[in-house]
Amino acid sequence: MPLLEEEYRKEEKINGVIYDMSPSPNYQHGIVDGNIYSIIKSGLKGTLCLVFMENLDYKYHAQENNDYVIPDVMIICDRKHLKGGSYTGTPRFIVETLSPATALRDKTVKKELYQNAGVEEYWIISPRERAVEIYYLENGKYDLKYSYILQDDSEEEHYNADTVVTLKDFPKISMTLAEMFENVE
C-alpha cells in the first residue's frame, strides 16, 4: 500500500502555530549537518551525552504546552528527559542550518526560544554562504562570539579553512571550518 503524502510531512509547533518543514531543504543542508554530527558523535564517546540530527523533537515548554521544534543538530546530556521521540530537558548545544524557508525563524523566533530555554551554545549555519555564527549564552542573553565565512582558497588573503572551532562546553570536540563545510561547493 503506497504511503500518503501527508505521512512524509515534517513540522514544528512554535507558540501554538504549526510550521510545515516539507519538502526537505537542499542536499547541502544535510551534508553540513552530517559533517558536524559525525565529529560531535565521535567526540562524545565515553560520555553520557548524546547527539541527535534532525530526528528528535525538542519540547521546550513541556510543562505548559505541546510546542516543539526539531533542531538540525542537538546535544543532550540529561537522558531522563528523553521519552519516545522527544526531549524535554535543556539541550547543551544546538545547531540550526539555514534554508530559504526557515532562515528568518532560525535567526529570530528559534534563537529567542533557545536563549529563553537556557541553551548554552547556539550555532546558525548557512551552507550557501559557507558561514557560521556562534552564540554563547551570557547573563541570560545570546552574545555573538564568533562569525566566520569559509575562505578555502589558500591564495586568498583571508584564508581560514584551517581555523579550529571548539564547542564551549565540550573542549575535546573541535572541527575546522573546512571539515564543517566539507563537500559543500
PDB file of C-alpha atoms in Angstrom:
ATOM      1  CA  MET A   1       0.000   0.000   0.000  1.00  0.00           C
ATOM      2  CA  PRO A   2       1.578   3.342  -1.002  1.00  0.00           C
ATOM      3  CA  LEU A   3       2.216   5.930   1.683  1.00  0.00           C
ATOM      4  CA  LEU A   4       0.080   9.019   1.559  1.00  0.00           C
ATOM      5  CA  GLU A   5       1.792  12.351   1.008  1.00  0.00           C
ATOM      6  CA  GLU A   6       0.789  13.552   4.497  1.00  0.00           C
ATOM      7  CA  GLU A   7       2.896  10.795   6.058  1.00  0.00           C
ATOM      8  CA  TYR A   8       6.066  12.457   4.767  1.00  0.00           C
ATOM      9  CA  ARG A   9       5.330  15.782   6.413  1.00  0.00           C
ATOM     10  CA  LYS A  10       7.801  17.250   8.882  1.00  0.00           C
ATOM     11  CA  GLU A  11       6.620  20.131  11.007  1.00  0.00           C
ATOM     12  CA  GLU A  12       7.317  22.186  14.112  1.00  0.00           C
ATOM     13  CA  LYS A  13       4.868  23.810  16.507  1.00  0.00           C
ATOM     14  CA  ILE A  14       6.003  27.139  17.962  1.00  0.00           C
ATOM     15  CA  ASN A  15       3.720  29.233  20.171  1.00  0.00           C
ATOM     16  CA  GLY A  16       0.781  27.119  19.046  1.00  0.00           C
ATOM     17  CA  VAL A  17       1.475  27.705  15.331  1.00  0.00           C
ATOM     18  CA  ILE A  18       2.355  24.742  13.112  1.00  0.00           C
ATOM     19  CA  TYR A  19       5.120  25.341  10.578  1.00  0.00           C
ATOM     20  CA  ASP A  20       5.367  22.901   7.688  1.00  0.00           C
ATOM     21  CA  MET A  21       9.002  21.930   7.063  1.00  0.00           C
ATOM     22  CA  SER A  22       8.316  19.938   3.889  1.00  0.00           C
ATOM     23  CA  PRO A  23       9.802  19.495   1.396  1.00  0.00           C
ATOM     24  CA  SER A  24      13.281  18.815   2.721  1.00  0.00           C
ATOM     25  CA  PRO A  25      15.908  21.539   2.256  1.00  0.00           C
ATOM     26  CA  ASN A  26      18.602  21.113  -0.401  1.00  0.00           C
ATOM     27  CA  TYR A  27      21.279  18.453  -0.052  1.00  0.00           C
ATOM     28  CA  GLN A  28      23.992  20.873   1.165  1.00  0.00           C
ATOM     29  CA  HIS A  29      21.959  21.380   4.339  1.00  0.00           C
ATOM     30  CA  GLY A  30      22.159  17.640   5.069  1.00  0.00           C
ATOM     31  CA  ILE A  31      25.875  17.462   4.212  1.00  0.00           C
ATOM     32  CA  VAL A  32      26.746  20.215   6.717  1.00  0.00           C
ATOM     33  CA  ASP A  33      24.550  18.679   9.426  1.00  0.00           C
ATOM     34  CA  GLY A  34      26.107  15.269   8.772  1.00  0.00           C
ATOM     35  CA  ASN A  35      29.654  16.641   8.951  1.00  0.00           C
ATOM     36  CA  ILE A  36      29.012  18.319  12.307  1.00  0.00           C
ATOM     37  CA  TYR A  37      27.031  15.361  13.672  1.00  0.00           C
ATOM     38  CA  SER A  38      29.832  12.890  12.823  1.00  0.00           C
ATOM     39  CA  ILE A  39      32.531  14.971  14.508  1.00  0.00           C
ATOM     40  CA  ILE A  40      30.409  15.526  17.629  1.00  0.00           C
ATOM     41  CA  LYS A  41      29.337  11.858  17.816  1.00  0.00           C
ATOM     42  CA  SER A  42      32.941  10.644  17.893  1.00  0.00           C
ATOM     43  CA  GLY A  43      33.862  13.369  20.411  1.00  0.00           C
ATOM     44  CA  LEU A  44      31.087  12.307  22.813  1.00  0.00           C
ATOM     45  CA  LYS A  45      32.257   8.681  23.033  1.00  0.00           C
ATOM     46  CA  GLY A  46      32.621   7.659  26.666  1.00  0.00           C
ATOM     47  CA  THR A  47      30.265  10.379  27.964  1.00  0.00           C
ATOM     48  CA  LEU A  48      26.603  10.214  28.960  1.00  0.00           C
ATOM     49  CA  CYS A  49      25.752  12.852  26.350  1.00  0.00           C
ATOM     50  CA  LEU A  50      24.061  12.047  23.040  1.00  0.00           C
ATOM     51  CA  VAL A  51      23.897  13.920  19.745  1.00  0.00           C
ATOM     52  CA  PHE A  52      20.825  13.922  17.522  1.00  0.00           C
ATOM     53  CA  MET A  53      20.467  15.094  13.932  1.00  0.00           C
ATOM     54  CA  GLU A  54      17.064  16.236  12.636  1.00  0.00           C
ATOM     55  CA  ASN A  55      15.267  13.367  14.382  1.00  0.00           C
ATOM     56  CA  LEU A  56      14.278  14.383  17.903  1.00  0.00           C
ATOM     57  CA  ASP A  57      11.510  16.784  18.899  1.00  0.00           C
ATOM     58  CA  TYR A  58      12.613  19.317  21.491  1.00  0.00           C
ATOM     59  CA  LYS A  59       9.591  20.149  23.677  1.00  0.00           C
ATOM     60  CA  TYR A  60      10.868  23.385  25.156  1.00  0.00           C
ATOM     61  CA  HIS A  61       7.805  24.149  27.332  1.00  0.00           C
ATOM     62  CA  ALA A  62       6.633  20.616  28.102  1.00  0.00           C
ATOM     63  CA  GLN A  63       5.019  21.715  31.393  1.00  0.00           C
ATOM     64  CA  GLU A  64       2.993  24.469  29.706  1.00  0.00           C
ATOM     65  CA  ASN A  65       2.066  23.202  26.218  1.00  0.00           C
ATOM     66  CA  ASN A  66       2.912  20.727  23.491  1.00  0.00           C
ATOM     67  CA  ASP A  67       5.015  23.051  21.317  1.00  0.00           C
ATOM     68  CA  TYR A  68       8.152  21.523  19.816  1.00  0.00           C
ATOM     69  CA  VAL A  69      10.959  22.205  17.370  1.00  0.00           C
ATOM     70  CA  ILE A  70      13.292  19.822  15.574  1.00  0.00           C
ATOM     71  CA  PRO A  71      16.845  21.195  15.796  1.00  0.00           C
ATOM     72  CA  ASP A  72      19.202  20.214  12.992  1.00  0.00           C
ATOM     73  CA  VAL A  73      21.859  19.063  15.484  1.00  0.00           C
ATOM     74  CA  MET A  74      21.402  18.891  19.249  1.00  0.00           C
ATOM     75  CA  ILE A  75      23.471  17.598  22.184  1.00  0.00           C
ATOM     76  CA  ILE A  76      21.611  16.395  25.248  1.00  0.00           C
ATOM     77  CA  CYS A  77      23.208  15.110  28.445  1.00  0.00           C
ATOM     78  CA  ASP A  78      20.274  14.590  30.785  1.00  0.00           C
ATOM     79  CA  ARG A  79      18.813  11.320  29.490  1.00  0.00           C
ATOM     80  CA  LYS A  80      15.953  11.211  31.995  1.00  0.00           C
ATOM     81  CA  HIS A  81      14.207  13.849  29.826  1.00  0.00           C
ATOM     82  CA  LEU A  82      14.231  11.556  26.758  1.00  0.00           C
ATOM     83  CA  LYS A  83      10.942   9.843  26.070  1.00  0.00           C
ATOM     84  CA  GLY A  84       9.777   8.367  22.792  1.00  0.00           C
ATOM     85  CA  GLY A  85      10.660  10.779  20.013  1.00  0.00           C
ATOM     86  CA  SER A  86      11.102  13.846  22.192  1.00  0.00           C
ATOM     87  CA  TYR A  87      13.308  15.566  24.733  1.00  0.00           C
ATOM     88  CA  THR A  88      12.025  17.879  27.482  1.00  0.00           C
ATOM     89  CA  GLY A  89      15.240  18.927  29.238  1.00  0.00           C
ATOM     90  CA  THR A  90      17.646  21.700  28.247  1.00  0.00           C
ATOM     91  CA  PRO A  91      19.961  20.823  25.359  1.00  0.00           C
ATOM     92  CA  ARG A  92      23.605  21.765  25.891  1.00  0.00           C
ATOM     93  CA  PHE A  93      24.219  22.717  22.253  1.00  0.00           C
ATOM     94  CA  ILE A  94      22.036  23.336  19.186  1.00  0.00           C
ATOM     95  CA  VAL A  95      22.762  23.942  15.504  1.00  0.00           C
ATOM     96  CA  GLU A  96      20.209  25.301  13.070  1.00  0.00           C
ATOM     97  CA  THR A  97      21.221  25.128   9.426  1.00  0.00           C
ATOM     98  CA  LEU A  98      19.537  27.769   7.329  1.00  0.00           C
ATOM     99  CA  SER A  99      17.336  27.085   4.348  1.00  0.00           C
ATOM    100  CA  PRO A 100      15.347  29.714   2.447  1.00  0.00           C
ATOM    101  CA  ALA A 101      12.126  28.534   4.138  1.00  0.00           C
ATOM    102  CA  THR A 102      13.462  28.641   7.711  1.00  0.00           C
ATOM    103  CA  ALA A 103      16.178  31.322   7.782  1.00  0.00           C
ATOM    104  CA  LEU A 104      14.128  34.096   9.378  1.00  0.00           C
ATOM    105  CA  ARG A 105      12.613  31.772  12.007  1.00  0.00           C
ATOM    106  CA  ASP A 106      16.055  30.284  12.854  1.00  0.00           C
ATOM    107  CA  LYS A 107      17.561  33.756  13.340  1.00  0.00           C
ATOM    108  CA  THR A 108      14.685  35.232  15.363  1.00  0.00           C
ATOM    109  CA  VAL A 109      11.970  33.042  16.917  1.00  0.00           C
ATOM    110  CA  LYS A 110      14.113  29.948  17.468  1.00  0.00           C
ATOM    111  CA  LYS A 111      17.123  31.939  18.627  1.00  0.00           C
ATOM    112  CA  GLU A 112      14.959  33.617  21.277  1.00  0.00           C
ATOM    113  CA  LEU A 113      13.321  30.304  22.189  1.00  0.00           C
ATOM    114  CA  TYR A 114      16.730  28.614  22.740  1.00  0.00           C
ATOM    115  CA  GLN A 115      18.010  31.644  24.651  1.00  0.00           C
ATOM    116  CA  ASN A 116      14.983  31.604  26.976  1.00  0.00           C
ATOM    117  CA  ALA A 117      15.340  27.825  27.453  1.00  0.00           C
ATOM    118  CA  GLY A 118      18.946  28.252  28.620  1.00  0.00           C
ATOM    119  CA  VAL A 119      20.754  26.522  25.736  1.00  0.00           C
ATOM    120  CA  GLU A 120      24.403  27.484  26.385  1.00  0.00           C
ATOM    121  CA  GLU A 121      25.646  27.464  22.784  1.00  0.00           C
ATOM    122  CA  TYR A 122      23.754  28.044  19.531  1.00  0.00           C
ATOM    123  CA  TRP A 123      25.190  27.906  16.024  1.00  0.00           C
ATOM    124  CA  ILE A 124      23.451  29.284  12.953  1.00  0.00           C
ATOM    125  CA  ILE A 125      24.961  27.867   9.777  1.00  0.00           C
ATOM    126  CA  SER A 126      24.431  28.963   6.192  1.00  0.00           C
ATOM    127  CA  PRO A 127      25.517  26.263   3.728  1.00  0.00           C
ATOM    128  CA  ARG A 128      25.010  28.620   0.779  1.00  0.00           C
ATOM    129  CA  GLU A 129      27.459  31.221   2.161  1.00  0.00           C
ATOM    130  CA  ARG A 130      29.520  28.547   3.957  1.00  0.00           C
ATOM    131  CA  ALA A 131      29.194  30.694   7.060  1.00  0.00           C
ATOM    132  CA  VAL A 132      28.658  30.069  10.771  1.00  0.00           C
ATOM    133  CA  GLU A 133      27.607  32.349  13.621  1.00  0.00           C
ATOM    134  CA  ILE A 134      28.364  31.082  17.132  1.00  0.00           C
ATOM    135  CA  TYR A 135      26.371  32.415  20.084  1.00  0.00           C
ATOM    136  CA  TYR A 136      27.117  31.855  23.778  1.00  0.00           C
ATOM    137  CA  LEU A 137      24.537  32.414  26.486  1.00  0.00           C
ATOM    138  CA  GLU A 138      25.814  35.111  28.846  1.00  0.00           C
ATOM    139  CA  ASN A 139      23.653  36.612  31.599  1.00  0.00           C
ATOM    140  CA  GLY A 140      20.548  35.116  30.011  1.00  0.00           C
ATOM    141  CA  LYS A 141      21.176  36.620  26.545  1.00  0.00           C
ATOM    142  CA  TYR A 142      22.901  35.332  23.438  1.00  0.00           C
ATOM    143  CA  ASP A 143      26.134  37.062  22.582  1.00  0.00           C
ATOM    144  CA  LEU A 144      27.598  36.562  19.095  1.00  0.00           C
ATOM    145  CA  LYS A 145      31.133  35.323  19.898  1.00  0.00           C
ATOM    146  CA  TYR A 146      32.380  34.149  16.503  1.00  0.00           C
ATOM    147  CA  SER A 147      31.322  34.653  12.926  1.00  0.00           C
ATOM    148  CA  TYR A 148      33.115  33.007  10.019  1.00  0.00           C
ATOM    149  CA  ILE A 149      32.702  32.757   6.266  1.00  0.00           C
ATOM    150  CA  LEU A 150      34.834  29.952   4.876  1.00  0.00           C
ATOM    151  CA  GLN A 151      37.624  31.099   2.579  1.00  0.00           C
ATOM    152  CA  ASP A 152      39.331  27.902   1.430  1.00  0.00           C
ATOM    153  CA  ASP A 153      41.456  29.329  -1.375  1.00  0.00           C
ATOM    154  CA  SER A 154      44.946  29.340   0.143  1.00  0.00           C
ATOM    155  CA  GLU A 155      45.982  32.074  -2.316  1.00  0.00           C
ATOM    156  CA  GLU A 156      43.457  34.488  -0.783  1.00  0.00           C
ATOM    157  CA  GLU A 157      44.455  36.943   1.925  1.00  0.00           C
ATOM    158  CA  HIS A 158      41.730  35.873   4.367  1.00  0.00           C
ATOM    159  CA  TYR A 159      42.240  32.102   4.005  1.00  0.00           C
ATOM    160  CA  ASN A 160      40.686  30.458   7.087  1.00  0.00           C
ATOM    161  CA  ALA A 161      39.865  26.825   6.190  1.00  0.00           C
ATOM    162  CA  ASP A 162      42.100  25.556   8.999  1.00  0.00           C
ATOM    163  CA  THR A 163      40.502  27.772  11.662  1.00  0.00           C
ATOM    164  CA  VAL A 164      39.511  25.497  14.555  1.00  0.00           C
ATOM    165  CA  VAL A 165      36.106  25.866  16.179  1.00  0.00           C
ATOM    166  CA  THR A 166      35.678  24.211  19.599  1.00  0.00           C
ATOM    167  CA  LEU A 167      32.416  23.595  21.421  1.00  0.00           C
ATOM    168  CA  LYS A 168      32.464  25.722  24.558  1.00  0.00           C
ATOM    169  CA  ASP A 169      31.136  23.076  26.978  1.00  0.00           C
ATOM    170  CA  PHE A 170      32.922  20.227  25.199  1.00  0.00           C
ATOM    171  CA  PRO A 171      36.585  21.255  24.811  1.00  0.00           C
ATOM    172  CA  LYS A 172      37.508  17.856  23.337  1.00  0.00           C
ATOM    173  CA  ILE A 173      35.160  18.455  20.390  1.00  0.00           C
ATOM    174  CA  SER A 174      36.529  20.714  17.721  1.00  0.00           C
ATOM    175  CA  MET A 175      36.474  20.971  13.947  1.00  0.00           C
ATOM    176  CA  THR A 176      37.981  23.166  11.285  1.00  0.00           C
ATOM    177  CA  LEU A 177      35.849  25.327   9.037  1.00  0.00           C
ATOM    178  CA  ALA A 178      36.971  23.083   6.142  1.00  0.00           C
ATOM    179  CA  GLU A 179      35.648  19.992   7.982  1.00  0.00           C
ATOM    180  CA  MET A 180      32.364  21.727   8.781  1.00  0.00           C
ATOM    181  CA  PHE A 181      31.745  22.552   5.110  1.00  0.00           C
ATOM    182  CA  GLU A 182      33.423  19.509   3.532  1.00  0.00           C
ATOM    183  CA  ASN A 183      31.761  18.591   0.206  1.00  0.00           C
ATOM    184  CA  VAL A 184      29.730  21.827   0.095  1.00  0.00           C
ATOM    185  CA  GLU A 185      30.577  23.715  -3.066  1.00  0.00           C
TER     186      GLU A 185
END
